[in-house]
């Protein structure tokens, strides 16, 4: 197993120990663990971390058999369970399948399986709308991606994880701060790198034996941050701390490897400050240790620095041999682009000092191409991290919105159903009320109709009686009038006959009573005739009404208390007012009103 895999395993162990502490003997009951992994109250995700620590001690067959049983015990679409289970399985797949003989770290099928699990875990963490869960999943995802060499996405997920942990006032796993500090250093985000490395050291102070390695790495990274910022005094302080911790590691071989690496970093500061002899001895030591341990990229870079130092000391031939040795070593690690860049630049400087301009130009060209490419990668990485972070936020926002929309839709459906029921109830009540109103109105209208009809019948009868009474009185008066002239009639009899005649005269009060009865029998008659004849007189109205009753001139005269000649004249004036020629036309016109 190479150094990178070893480092990852150590960092994963730090994730577990920082979350759970000491592990006790755990019973692997799938049903019980399914419940624990589904618990939304487990905000620190301790069940997932504890189970991980147990599973790494088992063999591959037992681990994946248990995971299959565990998955069968889960509830469908339980966001907490799926997110935690997928994190657990992704880590098991990495640890066991990548460690199999003949497997390749970058095996595409394994990468797809792990990233698929982690993508699904993150989706369900977002759907749960739980910042603790999203922070935990993002932290695991970032570490996995870093070991895939996907630095940009790893940095994005780790930074996102730390932001979420800060949001809920909780620290991220220490390994997240360690790895994030180193990634940001590579991306030249030195201030941020310093912040996270310091935070990782703070969380492990004082470090126990298992934490020494992580603290050493953090100090070395801090030294490199200050080194690249050309704050050499601060850099030396942290390099020395890292060097001291490397000597305290329980694994002596690993301690020696790191002493070589840290010494090589310190040598670069000596070189920058012109202490070439001190730098040369440290570069040679770094080269020898790295070469002995098969770390050919580190060895190639160290011997390149030795060549650069020898050139500064005037040892051109020795410098040329060392840079050629650097190329030989780097060919065994062709992916170490940064180290190849350094070697090309040093070779160009050596050949230029030896007057071999063609070779100097050749290596200078190679350096320029690779340097521009690396600079572009660093620049784009910084932009990509921001873009990935933005996309991740958009993704989370969209997922949470979809979940809220589902809930809102469900609520809206319930409200709509309730609204429909309420509306239907109100509508039925309104319809029923309207029906009752209509029924009541029909009853009232019917009663009113009956009442009006009754009044009309009564009025008709009264009008008929009134008219009949007039006719009878008129006939009686006609019979009695000759007796008035008879000398034999006494004064008393004459007085009675005069009274009877006066009773035939239609007074104003009589007219009003007559008019009321007449209107009930012939509604709106007077209103209509007023519209037909402008400024019609009351006498003309009476004449028109009596005409509609088909009274003769003599009867009209008796009724109105005037002479028949006056009635004839009144009829003539009415005919003229109406613009008609005959009395028959008047009667026809009035009948149509």
PDB file of N, CA and C in Angstrom, residues 415-499:
ATOM      1  N   UNK A 415     -56.040  21.399   1.563  1.00  0.00           N
ATOM      2  CA  UNK A 415     -56.787  22.649   1.679  1.00  0.00           C
ATOM      3  C   UNK A 415     -57.859  22.756   0.589  1.00  0.00           C
ATOM      4  N   UNK A 416     -57.464  22.308  -0.615  1.00  0.00           N
ATOM      5  CA  UNK A 416     -58.423  22.373  -1.721  1.00  0.00           C
ATOM      6  C   UNK A 416     -59.628  21.482  -1.431  1.00  0.00           C
ATOM      7  N   UNK A 417     -59.321  20.249  -0.928  1.00  0.00           N
ATOM      8  CA  UNK A 417     -60.410  19.321  -0.597  1.00  0.00           C
ATOM      9  C   UNK A 417     -61.287  19.927   0.499  1.00  0.00           C
ATOM     10  N   UNK A 418     -60.608  20.458   1.545  1.00  0.00           N
ATOM     11  CA  UNK A 418     -61.364  21.089   2.624  1.00  0.00           C
ATOM     12  C   UNK A 418     -62.164  22.279   2.089  1.00  0.00           C
ATOM     13  N   UNK A 419     -61.500  23.028   1.192  1.00  0.00           N
ATOM     14  CA  UNK A 419     -62.174  24.186   0.614  1.00  0.00           C
ATOM     15  C   UNK A 419     -63.393  23.780  -0.209  1.00  0.00           C
ATOM     16  N   UNK A 420     -63.195  22.682  -0.983  1.00  0.00           N
ATOM     17  CA  UNK A 420     -64.311  22.200  -1.806  1.00  0.00           C
ATOM     18  C   UNK A 420     -65.466  21.749  -0.918  1.00  0.00           C
ATOM     19  N   UNK A 421     -65.089  20.991   0.156  1.00  0.00           N
ATOM     20  CA  UNK A 421     -66.130  20.537   1.080  1.00  0.00           C
ATOM     21  C   UNK A 421     -66.837  21.719   1.748  1.00  0.00           C
ATOM     22  N   UNK A 422     -65.995  22.692   2.191  1.00  0.00           N
ATOM     23  CA  UNK A 422     -66.580  23.863   2.844  1.00  0.00           C
ATOM     24  C   UNK A 422     -67.447  24.650   1.865  1.00  0.00           C
ATOM     25  N   UNK A 423     -66.879  24.826   0.648  1.00  0.00           N
ATOM     26  CA  UNK A 423     -67.626  25.566  -0.382  1.00  0.00           C
ATOM     27  C   UNK A 423     -68.930  24.854  -0.722  1.00  0.00           C
ATOM     28  N   UNK A 424     -68.825  23.493  -0.836  1.00  0.00           N
ATOM     29  CA  UNK A 424     -70.025  22.711  -1.161  1.00  0.00           C
ATOM     30  C   UNK A 424     -71.076  22.848  -0.076  1.00  0.00           C
ATOM     31  N   UNK A 425     -70.567  22.791   1.199  1.00  0.00           N
ATOM     32  CA  UNK A 425     -71.499  22.931   2.325  1.00  0.00           C
ATOM     33  C   UNK A 425     -72.169  24.304   2.294  1.00  0.00           C
ATOM     34  N   UNK A 426     -71.330  25.336   2.110  1.00  0.00           N
ATOM     35  CA  UNK A 426     -71.874  26.708   2.059  1.00  0.00           C
ATOM     36  C   UNK A 426     -72.828  26.854   0.879  1.00  0.00           C
ATOM     37  N   UNK A 427     -72.391  26.266  -0.268  1.00  0.00           N
ATOM     38  CA  UNK A 427     -73.230  26.359  -1.464  1.00  0.00           C
ATOM     39  C   UNK A 427     -74.577  25.678  -1.244  1.00  0.00           C
ATOM     40  N   UNK A 428     -74.537  24.480  -0.608  1.00  0.00           N
ATOM     41  CA  UNK A 428     -75.789  23.777  -0.321  1.00  0.00           C
ATOM     42  C   UNK A 428     -76.674  24.587   0.617  1.00  0.00           C
ATOM     43  N   UNK A 429     -75.989  25.187   1.630  1.00  0.00           N
ATOM     44  CA  UNK A 429     -76.752  26.024   2.561  1.00  0.00           C
ATOM     45  C   UNK A 429     -77.363  27.222   1.844  1.00  0.00           C
ATOM     46  N   UNK A 430     -76.530  27.837   0.962  1.00  0.00           N
ATOM     47  CA  UNK A 430     -77.034  28.990   0.210  1.00  0.00           C
ATOM     48  C   UNK A 430     -78.163  28.597  -0.727  1.00  0.00           C
ATOM     49  N   UNK A 431     -77.943  27.430  -1.399  1.00  0.00           N
ATOM     50  CA  UNK A 431     -78.990  26.962  -2.313  1.00  0.00           C
ATOM     51  C   UNK A 431     -80.275  26.671  -1.542  1.00  0.00           C
ATOM     52  N   UNK A 432     -80.074  25.995  -0.391  1.00  0.00           N
ATOM     53  CA  UNK A 432     -81.244  25.674   0.428  1.00  0.00           C
ATOM     54  C   UNK A 432     -81.923  26.945   0.922  1.00  0.00           C
ATOM     55  N   UNK A 433     -81.054  27.906   1.343  1.00  0.00           N
ATOM     56  CA  UNK A 433     -81.612  29.170   1.816  1.00  0.00           C
ATOM     57  C   UNK A 433     -82.333  29.897   0.693  1.00  0.00           C
ATOM     58  N   UNK A 434     -81.696  29.876  -0.491  1.00  0.00           N
ATOM     59  CA  UNK A 434     -82.307  30.525  -1.636  1.00  0.00           C
ATOM     60  C   UNK A 434     -83.623  29.840  -1.998  1.00  0.00           C
ATOM     61  N   UNK A 435     -83.572  28.502  -1.891  1.00  0.00           N
ATOM     62  CA  UNK A 435     -84.780  27.737  -2.184  1.00  0.00           C
ATOM     63  C   UNK A 435     -85.902  28.106  -1.207  1.00  0.00           C
ATOM     64  N   UNK A 436     -85.497  28.220   0.072  1.00  0.00           N
ATOM     65  CA  UNK A 436     -86.484  28.604   1.089  1.00  0.00           C
ATOM     66  C   UNK A 436     -87.017  30.012   0.831  1.00  0.00           C
ATOM     67  N   UNK A 437     -86.043  30.888   0.417  1.00  0.00           N
ATOM     68  CA  UNK A 437     -86.466  32.265   0.110  1.00  0.00           C
ATOM     69  C   UNK A 437     -87.449  32.285  -1.053  1.00  0.00           C
ATOM     70  N   UNK A 438     -87.101  31.495  -2.102  1.00  0.00           N
ATOM     71  CA  UNK A 438     -87.971  31.449  -3.261  1.00  0.00           C
ATOM     72  C   UNK A 438     -89.341  30.871  -2.897  1.00  0.00           C
ATOM     73  N   UNK A 439     -89.249  29.807  -2.064  1.00  0.00           N
ATOM     74  CA  UNK A 439     -90.490  29.183  -1.627  1.00  0.00           C
ATOM     75  C   UNK A 439     -91.338  30.172  -0.834  1.00  0.00           C
ATOM     76  N   UNK A 440     -90.633  30.890   0.062  1.00  0.00           N
ATOM     77  CA  UNK A 440     -91.327  31.889   0.875  1.00  0.00           C
ATOM     78  C   UNK A 440     -91.864  33.008  -0.004  1.00  0.00           C
ATOM     79  N   UNK A 441     -91.000  33.411  -0.984  1.00  0.00           N
ATOM     80  CA  UNK A 441     -91.425  34.486  -1.882  1.00  0.00           C
ATOM     81  C   UNK A 441     -92.628  34.060  -2.711  1.00  0.00           C
ATOM     82  N   UNK A 442     -92.558  32.764  -3.157  1.00  0.00           N
ATOM     83  CA  UNK A 442     -93.709  32.269  -3.926  1.00  0.00           C
ATOM     84  C   UNK A 442     -94.980  32.281  -3.080  1.00  0.00           C
ATOM     85  N   UNK A 443     -94.789  31.878  -1.815  1.00  0.00           N
ATOM     86  CA  UNK A 443     -95.951  31.910  -0.921  1.00  0.00           C
ATOM     87  C   UNK A 443     -96.453  33.335  -0.747  1.00  0.00           C
ATOM     88  N   UNK A 444     -95.500  34.255  -0.518  1.00  0.00           N
ATOM     89  CA  UNK A 444     -95.873  35.668  -0.358  1.00  0.00           C
ATOM     90  C   UNK A 444     -96.515  36.191  -1.641  1.00  0.00           C
ATOM     91  N   UNK A 445     -95.843  35.846  -2.786  1.00  0.00           N
ATOM     92  CA  UNK A 445     -96.379  36.310  -4.065  1.00  0.00           C
ATOM     93  C   UNK A 445     -97.769  35.739  -4.313  1.00  0.00           C
ATOM     94  N   UNK A 446     -97.901  34.461  -3.958  1.00  0.00           N
ATOM     95  CA  UNK A 446     -99.207  33.829  -4.139  1.00  0.00           C
ATOM     96  C   UNK A 446    -100.260  34.509  -3.262  1.00  0.00           C
ATOM     97  N   UNK A 447     -99.807  34.731  -2.007  1.00  0.00           N
ATOM     98  CA  UNK A 447    -100.734  35.410  -1.080  1.00  0.00           C
ATOM     99  C   UNK A 447    -101.067  36.805  -1.578  1.00  0.00           C
ATOM    100  N   UNK A 448    -100.020  37.502  -2.065  1.00  0.00           N
ATOM    101  CA  UNK A 448    -100.220  38.852  -2.574  1.00  0.00           C
ATOM    102  C   UNK A 448    -101.112  38.835  -3.809  1.00  0.00           C
ATOM    103  N   UNK A 449    -100.880  37.804  -4.641  1.00  0.00           N
ATOM    104  CA  UNK A 449    -101.680  37.675  -5.849  1.00  0.00           C
ATOM    105  C   UNK A 449    -103.153  37.439  -5.503  1.00  0.00           C
ATOM    106  N   UNK A 450    -103.314  36.516  -4.520  1.00  0.00           N
ATOM    107  CA  UNK A 450    -104.679  36.222  -4.076  1.00  0.00           C
ATOM    108  C   UNK A 450    -105.326  37.470  -3.476  1.00  0.00           C
ATOM    109  N   UNK A 451    -104.462  38.170  -2.655  1.00  0.00           N
ATOM    110  CA  UNK A 451    -104.971  39.396  -2.035  1.00  0.00           C
ATOM    111  C   UNK A 451    -105.358  40.424  -3.092  1.00  0.00           C
ATOM    112  N   UNK A 452    -104.465  40.616  -4.076  1.00  0.00           N
ATOM    113  CA  UNK A 452    -104.737  41.592  -5.139  1.00  0.00           C
ATOM    114  C   UNK A 452    -105.959  41.185  -5.947  1.00  0.00           C
ATOM    115  N   UNK A 453    -105.985  39.859  -6.240  1.00  0.00           N
ATOM    116  CA  UNK A 453    -107.148  39.382  -7.000  1.00  0.00           C
ATOM    117  C   UNK A 453    -108.442  39.599  -6.207  1.00  0.00           C
ATOM    118  N   UNK A 454    -108.311  39.316  -4.872  1.00  0.00           N
ATOM    119  CA  UNK A 454    -109.471  39.528  -4.010  1.00  0.00           C
ATOM    120  C   UNK A 454    -109.880  40.983  -3.987  1.00  0.00           C
ATOM    121  N   UNK A 455    -108.841  41.858  -3.889  1.00  0.00           N
ATOM    122  CA  UNK A 455    -109.140  43.289  -3.882  1.00  0.00           C
ATOM    123  C   UNK A 455    -109.758  43.726  -5.209  1.00  0.00           C
ATOM    124  N   UNK A 456    -109.233  43.134  -6.293  1.00  0.00           N
ATOM    125  CA  UNK A 456    -109.775  43.498  -7.601  1.00  0.00           C
ATOM    126  C   UNK A 456    -111.231  43.039  -7.738  1.00  0.00           C
ATOM    127  N   UNK A 457    -111.476  41.818  -7.270  1.00  0.00           N
ATOM    128  CA  UNK A 457    -112.856  41.310  -7.321  1.00  0.00           C
ATOM    129  C   UNK A 457    -113.773  42.184  -6.483  1.00  0.00           C
ATOM    130  N   UNK A 458    -113.251  42.487  -5.249  1.00  0.00           N
ATOM    131  CA  UNK A 458    -114.039  43.327  -4.346  1.00  0.00           C
ATOM    132  C   UNK A 458    -114.265  44.699  -4.946  1.00  0.00           C
ATOM    133  N   UNK A 459    -113.164  45.272  -5.514  1.00  0.00           N
ATOM    134  CA  UNK A 459    -113.275  46.595  -6.125  1.00  0.00           C
ATOM    135  C   UNK A 459    -114.219  46.573  -7.311  1.00  0.00           C
ATOM    136  N   UNK A 460    -114.127  45.485  -8.094  1.00  0.00           N
ATOM    137  CA  UNK A 460    -115.014  45.368  -9.255  1.00  0.00           C
ATOM    138  C   UNK A 460    -116.480  45.329  -8.810  1.00  0.00           C
ATOM    139  N   UNK A 461    -116.684  44.534  -7.743  1.00  0.00           N
ATOM    140  CA  UNK A 461    -118.050  44.418  -7.235  1.00  0.00           C
ATOM    141  C   UNK A 461    -118.529  45.761  -6.682  1.00  0.00           C
ATOM    142  N   UNK A 462    -117.590  46.401  -5.905  1.00  0.00           N
ATOM    143  CA  UNK A 462    -117.978  47.694  -5.335  1.00  0.00           C
ATOM    144  C   UNK A 462    -118.228  48.726  -6.437  1.00  0.00           C
ATOM    145  N   UNK A 463    -117.343  48.696  -7.457  1.00  0.00           N
ATOM    146  CA  UNK A 463    -117.518  49.637  -8.556  1.00  0.00           C
ATOM    147  C   UNK A 463    -118.823  49.353  -9.298  1.00  0.00           C
ATOM    148  N   UNK A 464    -119.084  48.051  -9.442  1.00  0.00           N
ATOM    149  CA  UNK A 464    -120.331  47.657 -10.105  1.00  0.00           C
ATOM    150  C   UNK A 464    -121.544  48.123  -9.303  1.00  0.00           C
ATOM    151  N   UNK A 465    -121.392  47.903  -7.942  1.00  0.00           N
ATOM    152  CA  UNK A 465    -122.481  48.339  -7.055  1.00  0.00           C
ATOM    153  C   UNK A 465    -122.609  49.858  -7.098  1.00  0.00           C
ATOM    154  N   UNK A 466    -121.455  50.531  -7.092  1.00  0.00           N
ATOM    155  CA  UNK A 466    -121.450  51.997  -7.137  1.00  0.00           C
ATOM    156  C   UNK A 466    -122.126  52.492  -8.412  1.00  0.00           C
ATOM    157  N   UNK A 467    -121.736  51.853  -9.500  1.00  0.00           N
ATOM    158  CA  UNK A 467    -122.319  52.241 -10.794  1.00  0.00           C
ATOM    159  C   UNK A 467    -123.805  51.913 -10.845  1.00  0.00           C
ATOM    160  N   UNK A 468    -124.105  50.690 -10.335  1.00  0.00           N
ATOM    161  CA  UNK A 468    -125.514  50.263 -10.309  1.00  0.00           C
ATOM    162  C   UNK A 468    -126.363  51.197  -9.452  1.00  0.00           C
ATOM    163  N   UNK A 469    -125.741  51.605  -8.337  1.00  0.00           N
ATOM    164  CA  UNK A 469    -126.423  52.527  -7.434  1.00  0.00           C
ATOM    165  C   UNK A 469    -126.694  53.848  -8.135  1.00  0.00           C
ATOM    166  N   UNK A 470    -125.693  54.305  -8.905  1.00  0.00           N
ATOM    167  CA  UNK A 470    -125.879  55.553  -9.652  1.00  0.00           C
ATOM    168  C   UNK A 470    -127.009  55.398 -10.654  1.00  0.00           C
ATOM    169  N   UNK A 471    -126.990  54.248 -11.327  1.00  0.00           N
ATOM    170  CA  UNK A 471    -128.021  54.015 -12.339  1.00  0.00           C
ATOM    171  C   UNK A 471    -129.416  53.970 -11.712  1.00  0.00           C
ATOM    172  N   UNK A 472    -129.457  53.254 -10.567  1.00  0.00           N
ATOM    173  CA  UNK A 472    -130.764  53.146  -9.882  1.00  0.00           C
ATOM    174  C   UNK A 472    -131.255  54.519  -9.419  1.00  0.00           C
ATOM    175  N   UNK A 473    -130.327  55.291  -8.855  1.00  0.00           N
ATOM    176  CA  UNK A 473    -130.688  56.635  -8.388  1.00  0.00           C
ATOM    177  C   UNK A 473    -131.113  57.499  -9.560  1.00  0.00           C
ATOM    178  N   UNK A 474    -130.363  57.349 -10.654  1.00  0.00           N
ATOM    179  CA  UNK A 474    -130.683  58.157 -11.836  1.00  0.00           C
ATOM    180  C   UNK A 474    -132.081  57.832 -12.341  1.00  0.00           C
ATOM    181  N   UNK A 475    -132.394  56.550 -12.378  1.00  0.00           N
ATOM    182  CA  UNK A 475    -133.721  56.109 -12.834  1.00  0.00           C
ATOM    183  C   UNK A 475    -134.824  56.616 -11.889  1.00  0.00           C
ATOM    184  N   UNK A 476    -134.482  56.547 -10.598  1.00  0.00           N
ATOM    185  CA  UNK A 476    -135.458  56.989  -9.599  1.00  0.00           C
ATOM    186  C   UNK A 476    -135.721  58.489  -9.727  1.00  0.00           C
ATOM    187  N   UNK A 477    -134.625  59.234  -9.894  1.00  0.00           N
ATOM    188  CA  UNK A 477    -134.755  60.686 -10.024  1.00  0.00           C
ATOM    189  C   UNK A 477    -135.583  61.021 -11.256  1.00  0.00           C
ATOM    190  N   UNK A 478    -135.303  60.290 -12.342  1.00  0.00           N
ATOM    191  CA  UNK A 478    -136.053  60.543 -13.576  1.00  0.00           C
ATOM    192  C   UNK A 478    -137.561  60.328 -13.361  1.00  0.00           C
ATOM    193  N   UNK A 479    -137.893  59.351 -12.558  1.00  0.00           N
ATOM    194  CA  UNK A 479    -139.315  59.077 -12.280  1.00  0.00           C
ATOM    195  C   UNK A 479    -139.916  60.125 -11.361  1.00  0.00           C
ATOM    196  N   UNK A 480    -139.092  60.641 -10.442  1.00  0.00           N
ATOM    197  CA  UNK A 480    -139.632  61.565  -9.444  1.00  0.00           C
ATOM    198  C   UNK A 480    -139.681  63.012  -9.925  1.00  0.00           C
ATOM    199  N   UNK A 481    -138.815  63.341 -10.904  1.00  0.00           N
ATOM    200  CA  UNK A 481    -138.734  64.732 -11.352  1.00  0.00           C
ATOM    201  C   UNK A 481    -140.089  65.274 -11.825  1.00  0.00           C
ATOM    202  N   UNK A 482    -140.885  64.487 -12.522  1.00  0.00           N
ATOM    203  CA  UNK A 482    -142.196  65.045 -12.942  1.00  0.00           C
ATOM    204  C   UNK A 482    -143.097  65.351 -11.752  1.00  0.00           C
ATOM    205  N   UNK A 483    -142.907  64.595 -10.688  1.00  0.00           N
ATOM    206  CA  UNK A 483    -143.785  64.813  -9.527  1.00  0.00           C
ATOM    207  C   UNK A 483    -143.512  66.148  -8.852  1.00  0.00           C
ATOM    208  N   UNK A 484    -142.303  66.663  -9.039  1.00  0.00           N
ATOM    209  CA  UNK A 484    -141.972  67.944  -8.400  1.00  0.00           C
ATOM    210  C   UNK A 484    -142.881  69.053  -8.951  1.00  0.00           C
ATOM    211  N   UNK A 485    -143.188  68.890 -10.197  1.00  0.00           N
ATOM    212  CA  UNK A 485    -144.027  69.894 -10.843  1.00  0.00           C
ATOM    213  C   UNK A 485    -145.513  69.718 -10.519  1.00  0.00           C
ATOM    214  N   UNK A 486    -145.818  68.611  -9.961  1.00  0.00           N
ATOM    215  CA  UNK A 486    -147.227  68.337  -9.606  1.00  0.00           C
ATOM    216  C   UNK A 486    -147.603  69.199  -8.402  1.00  0.00           C
ATOM    217  N   UNK A 487    -148.714  69.990  -8.507  1.00  0.00           N
ATOM    218  CA  UNK A 487    -149.081  70.889  -7.396  1.00  0.00           C
ATOM    219  C   UNK A 487    -149.519  70.141  -6.163  1.00  0.00           C
ATOM    220  N   UNK A 488    -149.909  68.883  -6.380  1.00  0.00           N
ATOM    221  CA  UNK A 488    -150.412  68.128  -5.242  1.00  0.00           C
ATOM    222  C   UNK A 488    -149.298  67.604  -4.336  1.00  0.00           C
ATOM    223  N   UNK A 489    -148.039  67.647  -4.795  1.00  0.00           N
ATOM    224  CA  UNK A 489    -146.920  67.136  -3.976  1.00  0.00           C
ATOM    225  C   UNK A 489    -146.668  68.110  -2.838  1.00  0.00           C
ATOM    226  N   UNK A 490    -146.553  67.560  -1.691  1.00  0.00           N
ATOM    227  CA  UNK A 490    -146.344  68.397  -0.502  1.00  0.00           C
ATOM    228  C   UNK A 490    -144.917  68.921  -0.477  1.00  0.00           C
ATOM    229  N   UNK A 491    -144.703  69.913   0.360  1.00  0.00           N
ATOM    230  CA  UNK A 491    -143.344  70.481   0.511  1.00  0.00           C
ATOM    231  C   UNK A 491    -142.358  69.433   1.036  1.00  0.00           C
ATOM    232  N   UNK A 492    -142.867  68.583   1.920  1.00  0.00           N
ATOM    233  CA  UNK A 492    -141.987  67.558   2.490  1.00  0.00           C
ATOM    234  C   UNK A 492    -141.518  66.603   1.411  1.00  0.00           C
ATOM    235  N   UNK A 493    -142.409  66.222   0.514  1.00  0.00           N
ATOM    236  CA  UNK A 493    -142.056  65.307  -0.558  1.00  0.00           C
ATOM    237  C   UNK A 493    -141.075  65.973  -1.520  1.00  0.00           C
ATOM    238  N   UNK A 494    -141.294  67.274  -1.781  1.00  0.00           N
ATOM    239  CA  UNK A 494    -140.355  67.981  -2.663  1.00  0.00           C
ATOM    240  C   UNK A 494    -138.933  68.017  -2.069  1.00  0.00           C
ATOM    241  N   UNK A 495    -138.903  68.238  -0.763  1.00  0.00           N
ATOM    242  CA  UNK A 495    -137.576  68.280  -0.086  1.00  0.00           C
ATOM    243  C   UNK A 495    -136.877  66.933  -0.208  1.00  0.00           C
ATOM    244  N   UNK A 496    -137.602  65.844  -0.093  1.00  0.00           N
ATOM    245  CA  UNK A 496    -137.012  64.512  -0.189  1.00  0.00           C
ATOM    246  C   UNK A 496    -136.463  64.277  -1.589  1.00  0.00           C
ATOM    247  N   UNK A 497    -137.267  64.708  -2.585  1.00  0.00           N
ATOM    248  CA  UNK A 497    -136.822  64.513  -3.979  1.00  0.00           C
ATOM    249  C   UNK A 497    -135.562  65.332  -4.260  1.00  0.00           C
ATOM    250  N   UNK A 498    -135.485  66.580  -3.749  1.00  0.00           N
ATOM    251  CA  UNK A 498    -134.278  67.414  -3.934  1.00  0.00           C
ATOM    252  C   UNK A 498    -133.047  66.760  -3.301  1.00  0.00           C
ATOM    253  N   UNK A 499    -133.261  66.223  -2.082  1.00  0.00           N
ATOM    254  CA  UNK A 499    -132.121  65.536  -1.387  1.00  0.00           C
ATOM    255  C   UNK A 499    -131.635  64.360  -2.211  1.00  0.00           C
TER     256      UNK A 499
END
